[in-house]
Amino acid sequence: MQRKMKFFGDIEKLRGLACLLVLLQHIYWICPYKFVVHIVPDWLFCGSGGVAVFFAISGFVITLSLLDKVESLNGNFLEKMVLAKDWLVSFYKKRFFRIFPVVFFVIIITGIYLFYCENYTNIWISLSKIPSEIFFGTFNNAVDMFMSSDKIYEKGMGPFWTLAVESLFYIIWPLVLIICSNNNQRAIFSLIMAFLFMFVINPGCHYHLGYNYYWTTDNLAELIFGAFFAFLYREGFSVKCSLFGSKIALIFSIIMVWVYPSVMSNMRVFYYDVVTSCSAVFAVMLCVFCEGCLNFSFLNKFLTYLGSRSFSFYACQLTLANIVVWFTNSIYFPKEYFSDFSQFLIFILLLPLVTELMYRLIERPSRSIIVN
């Protein structure tokens, strides 16, 4: 029995949880919020695994949305490419309008801030390159090379490295689905590639070349495992598990995603990311096949709300934090009245407001553009 695309409430709430993990990660290294680090254990602020959850969700949602189109194609590869031309163009346009209006807005705000507030004059050429670097999947390499030396990355644009990884997936994955003859081949290919990246390519790169958080190879496993779940879901696969058991399993996997990177932070060994990746993938699997596992009444509305605005929430954090720090340290506000805690509090209060404005004025209108 084939199942169609639907709204996954648990997936939306899982996005909200991933947002909170990423926020914790950003708080940890955004100065001057170091007062938090002094009073709270380090492991509470290591949310880098939240990005792995985002990748697994993207792989699942994107693949499931493509299956109706792919399954209707017949013929050899070239014949299918001709038949798929219109919906491929539509897919790429939708991905563009989903991502780049927000990117352009943050680029402009970051540029204005750095130019007028940080006196960083050598900026506009660098910023103008970012959209093409994201589109062609090279921006994550640029972040890795220049994060510590270039203000455009540490003051606003650094988090967009994830979009470079996803852009490569968006460009290549529909073509992979077209090349395969049927869903059986697509599922087998997905599973083989996911295992290769998670247990061979990614650990091998760590072992021979060293650990690198931004590498594309470090993140493709989650995307492709998410894609594999789309095939399972489409074919009617289900998991028999009590609601209580699925909730306990989900809580355990989220805790592993949350704290494991910190536990292993000083042990950059070749298997470093495997546990985090497996935990993130397992969390997404539970939310897909065990409906209601993320149903906690006191959190439902909050996580759903945050999940629906996850991109805007993620995109504005770094720029907003640095603007708050600059503004409260400027001549307009005496320093003695604005401690690190005051700056942190202002940032936390402004973050949902700025997120909502970006979502309503930029993200939602650009997502609603009808592409024929």
XYZ file of C-alpha atoms in Angstrom:
372
model
C 0.000 0.000 0.000
C 1.482 3.302 -1.111
C 1.010 6.288 1.185
C 0.876 9.868 -0.010
C 2.594 12.961 1.303
C 0.991 14.403 4.428
C 1.752 16.882 7.158
C 3.952 15.256 9.802
C 3.220 16.969 13.087
C 5.996 15.147 14.923
C 8.527 16.128 12.249
C 7.520 19.770 12.636
C 7.974 19.532 16.399
C 11.314 17.789 15.926
C 12.398 20.778 13.837
C 11.530 22.949 16.827
C 13.685 20.803 19.105
C 16.557 20.992 16.611
C 16.191 24.789 16.630
C 16.693 24.841 20.394
C 19.787 22.640 20.136
C 21.311 24.908 17.498
C 20.526 27.962 19.624
C 22.370 26.369 22.542
C 25.360 25.750 20.291
C 25.386 29.340 19.072
C 25.030 30.783 22.565
C 28.092 28.831 23.649
C 30.451 30.550 21.230
C 28.826 33.932 20.672
C 30.661 36.457 22.864
C 30.046 37.993 25.331
C 27.497 35.489 26.601
C 30.318 33.679 28.383
C 28.664 34.244 31.735
C 26.399 31.327 30.793
C 29.415 29.069 30.334
C 30.782 30.011 33.746
C 27.679 28.895 35.625
C 26.426 25.985 33.479
C 28.300 22.805 32.439
C 29.786 22.860 28.941
C 27.845 19.834 27.746
C 24.537 21.684 28.102
C 25.619 24.050 25.339
C 26.764 21.603 22.684
C 23.864 21.468 20.258
C 25.785 20.822 17.048
C 23.885 17.556 16.609
C 20.751 19.588 15.923
C 22.092 20.226 12.420
C 22.194 16.460 11.785
C 18.492 16.309 12.687
C 17.749 19.081 10.186
C 19.598 17.209 7.449
C 17.749 13.936 8.087
C 14.399 15.757 8.021
C 15.299 17.486 4.736
C 16.275 14.213 3.087
C 12.959 12.625 4.068
C 10.668 15.533 3.175
C 12.348 16.374 -0.143
C 12.433 12.775 -1.345
C 8.827 12.089 -0.386
C 7.736 15.219 -2.243
C 9.515 14.015 -5.404
C 8.241 10.441 -5.538
C 4.915 11.147 -7.252
C 6.740 12.899 -10.079
C 9.507 10.329 -10.416
C 7.193 7.314 -10.406
C 5.273 8.664 -13.411
C 8.369 8.653 -15.663
C 8.998 5.928 -18.226
C 11.755 5.220 -20.721
C 15.522 5.531 -20.666
C 17.376 8.289 -18.819
C 17.270 10.840 -21.656
C 13.596 10.189 -22.309
C 12.820 10.606 -18.629
C 14.832 13.834 -18.504
C 12.709 15.240 -21.330
C 9.509 14.224 -19.537
C 10.806 15.582 -16.223
C 11.991 18.915 -17.569
C 9.042 20.973 -16.391
C 8.798 19.627 -12.863
C 12.578 19.693 -12.434
C 12.608 23.385 -13.310
C 9.684 23.924 -10.950
C 11.452 22.015 -8.165
C 14.660 24.026 -8.489
C 12.716 27.298 -8.573
C 10.817 26.364 -5.446
C 14.072 25.484 -3.683
C 15.507 28.834 -4.776
C 12.565 30.848 -3.454
C 12.529 28.746 -0.294
C 16.123 29.613 0.544
C 17.536 32.673 -1.138
C 15.132 35.520 -0.240
C 16.058 34.924 3.416
C 19.742 34.603 2.466
C 19.681 37.886 0.544
C 17.986 39.676 3.447
C 20.513 38.442 6.019
C 23.373 39.339 3.655
C 22.088 42.910 3.379
C 21.563 43.320 7.137
C 24.954 41.781 7.927
C 26.639 44.011 5.345
C 25.051 47.167 6.726
C 25.981 46.183 10.265
C 29.612 45.384 9.427
C 30.068 48.463 7.248
C 28.567 51.053 9.586
C 29.078 49.501 13.014
C 32.282 47.487 12.654
C 33.943 49.780 10.063
C 34.575 46.726 7.929
C 34.902 48.314 4.487
C 36.225 45.354 2.531
C 32.953 43.488 2.612
C 30.544 43.974 -0.297
C 32.506 41.932 -2.818
C 32.824 39.084 -0.321
C 29.122 39.210 0.501
C 28.126 39.275 -3.171
C 29.837 35.909 -3.671
C 27.871 34.142 -0.944
C 24.668 33.303 -2.900
C 26.601 31.613 -5.710
C 28.843 29.805 -3.201
C 25.753 28.484 -1.415
C 24.059 27.511 -4.676
C 27.055 25.563 -5.959
C 27.838 23.992 -2.588
C 31.203 25.581 -1.824
C 30.207 27.978 0.950
C 30.801 25.405 3.707
C 34.436 25.153 2.577
C 34.748 28.943 2.714
C 33.369 28.987 6.268
C 35.877 26.321 7.284
C 38.807 28.254 5.816
C 37.934 31.775 6.940
C 35.683 31.529 10.030
C 38.441 32.652 12.384
C 39.781 35.412 10.145
C 36.839 36.960 8.270
C 34.086 38.871 10.059
C 31.408 38.035 7.506
C 31.405 34.461 8.798
C 31.686 34.984 12.541
C 29.380 38.024 12.588
C 26.448 36.715 10.573
C 26.876 34.361 7.630
C 28.548 31.359 9.261
C 25.356 29.308 9.869
C 24.581 29.265 6.148
C 27.217 26.578 5.597
C 24.408 24.050 6.020
C 22.653 25.448 2.945
C 25.702 24.663 0.809
C 25.435 21.011 1.809
C 21.694 20.922 1.178
C 22.036 22.731 -2.163
C 24.275 19.952 -3.469
C 21.677 17.433 -2.344
C 18.842 19.380 -3.997
C 20.709 19.605 -7.302
C 21.952 16.030 -7.514
C 19.302 13.946 -5.756
C 16.387 14.429 -8.240
C 18.730 13.316 -11.030
C 19.706 10.216 -9.037
C 16.032 9.352 -8.598
C 15.455 9.727 -12.340
C 18.426 7.515 -13.240
C 17.067 4.612 -11.155
C 14.350 2.591 -12.860
C 12.015 2.065 -9.914
C 11.584 2.688 -6.202
C 13.215 -0.613 -5.332
C 16.451 0.472 -7.024
C 16.181 3.936 -5.497
C 15.722 2.540 -1.992
C 18.628 0.098 -2.346
C 20.896 2.829 -3.713
C 19.880 5.176 -0.870
C 20.565 2.589 1.803
C 23.955 1.604 0.350
C 25.086 5.230 -0.029
C 23.851 6.172 3.449
C 25.808 3.326 5.044
C 28.894 4.121 2.955
C 28.918 7.765 4.023
C 28.127 7.069 7.675
C 30.402 4.101 8.341
C 33.122 4.297 5.660
C 33.587 7.658 3.910
C 32.942 9.971 6.860
C 35.045 8.010 9.422
C 37.743 7.441 6.795
C 37.996 11.183 6.159
C 38.295 11.794 9.901
C 40.940 9.133 10.283
C 43.153 10.243 7.392
C 42.435 13.980 7.125
C 41.243 14.988 10.578
C 37.884 16.033 11.947
C 35.988 18.820 10.153
C 32.506 19.864 11.213
C 31.734 21.597 7.916
C 32.702 18.934 5.393
C 29.978 17.843 3.021
C 30.949 14.209 3.604
C 30.146 14.658 7.304
C 26.519 15.430 6.582
C 25.342 13.494 3.533
C 24.625 10.332 5.518
C 21.777 12.001 7.395
C 20.282 13.416 4.201
C 20.390 10.074 2.401
C 19.089 8.070 5.363
C 16.185 10.515 5.499
C 15.598 9.816 1.807
C 15.568 6.072 2.487
C 12.843 6.546 5.118
C 10.727 8.242 2.422
C 10.757 5.036 0.353
C 9.888 2.936 3.389
C 7.052 5.253 4.301
C 5.739 5.289 0.740
C 5.556 1.489 0.671
C 3.517 1.342 3.874
C 6.292 0.383 6.300
C 5.336 0.738 9.952
C 6.919 0.152 13.350
C 5.022 -1.706 16.069
C 5.899 0.042 19.279
C 3.926 1.339 22.203
C 3.515 5.082 22.414
C 5.301 5.108 25.756
C 8.205 3.070 24.359
C 8.551 5.304 21.313
C 8.607 8.398 23.522
C 11.333 6.944 25.723
C 13.362 5.981 22.634
C 12.956 9.474 21.169
C 14.000 11.166 24.417
C 17.080 8.942 24.565
C 18.058 9.716 20.957
C 17.621 13.475 21.483
C 19.798 13.341 24.605
C 22.472 11.522 22.590
C 22.278 14.146 19.835
C 22.527 16.841 22.494
C 25.320 15.699 24.799
C 27.416 13.200 22.849
C 29.351 15.788 20.771
C 30.434 17.477 24.010
C 31.464 14.210 25.636
C 33.626 13.423 22.615
C 34.835 16.984 21.991
C 38.403 16.172 23.033
C 38.535 12.813 21.264
C 38.620 13.601 17.549
C 38.735 10.001 16.454
C 37.504 8.586 13.173
C 34.173 7.338 14.583
C 33.401 10.679 16.267
C 30.241 11.579 14.328
C 28.766 8.109 13.894
C 26.867 8.080 17.198
C 25.523 11.592 16.699
C 24.437 10.818 13.129
C 22.792 7.537 14.117
C 20.937 9.236 16.973
C 19.673 12.036 14.708
C 18.548 9.565 12.043
C 16.852 7.377 14.669
C 14.943 10.384 16.039
C 13.610 11.218 12.571
C 12.688 7.569 11.963
C 10.645 7.515 15.177
C 8.804 10.704 14.249
C 7.951 9.269 10.813
C 6.874 5.754 11.794
C 5.664 6.151 15.394
C 3.065 8.895 15.165
C 2.585 10.722 18.437
C 6.010 9.961 19.890
C 6.683 13.692 20.218
C 3.263 14.475 21.636
C 3.947 16.267 24.912
C 0.973 18.500 25.634
C 2.918 21.209 27.430
C 5.361 21.550 24.498
C 3.239 20.831 21.423
C 2.217 24.348 20.441
C 5.604 25.842 21.226
C 7.605 23.233 19.261
C 5.180 23.305 16.320
C 5.364 27.086 16.187
C 9.149 27.058 16.372
C 9.422 24.258 13.811
C 7.285 26.147 11.286
C 9.664 29.110 11.559
C 12.872 27.104 11.903
C 14.637 28.596 8.878
C 14.100 32.213 9.906
C 14.975 31.327 13.503
C 18.199 29.683 12.379
C 19.151 32.357 9.842
C 18.907 35.467 12.018
C 20.568 34.289 15.258
C 24.183 35.180 14.649
C 23.589 38.582 13.041
C 21.059 39.573 15.702
C 23.362 38.534 18.548
C 26.236 40.623 17.236
C 24.021 43.651 16.595
C 22.719 43.446 20.179
C 26.264 43.218 21.531
C 27.433 46.194 19.475
C 24.397 48.329 20.254
C 24.510 47.776 24.015
C 28.253 48.450 24.022
C 27.913 51.638 21.987
C 27.950 55.193 23.257
C 24.156 55.152 23.462
C 24.186 52.781 26.427
C 26.576 53.120 29.374
C 28.366 49.833 29.864
C 27.730 49.749 33.599
C 24.004 49.297 32.924
C 24.424 46.481 30.406
C 26.177 43.424 31.721
C 26.656 40.224 29.782
C 23.415 38.978 31.314
C 21.533 42.069 30.132
C 22.821 41.578 26.589
C 21.839 37.936 26.669
C 18.352 38.779 27.931
C 17.820 41.402 25.206
C 18.926 38.896 22.571
C 16.546 36.205 23.866
C 13.644 38.676 23.922
C 14.356 40.014 20.438
C 14.987 36.633 18.786
C 11.315 35.505 18.568
C 10.250 38.981 17.416
C 12.836 39.150 14.634
C 12.093 35.535 13.676
C 8.380 36.277 13.342
C 9.005 39.408 11.263
C 11.369 37.555 8.913
C 8.906 34.686 8.593
C 5.900 36.890 7.849
C 7.582 39.475 5.636
C 10.179 37.395 3.770
C 10.060 33.630 4.235
C 6.321 32.981 3.980
C 5.680 35.286 1.003
C 8.632 33.812 -0.901
C 7.482 30.259 -0.139
C 3.978 31.021 -1.406
C 5.183 32.087 -4.842
C 3.439 29.852 -7.375
C 5.955 28.358 -9.764
C 4.467 26.855 -12.928
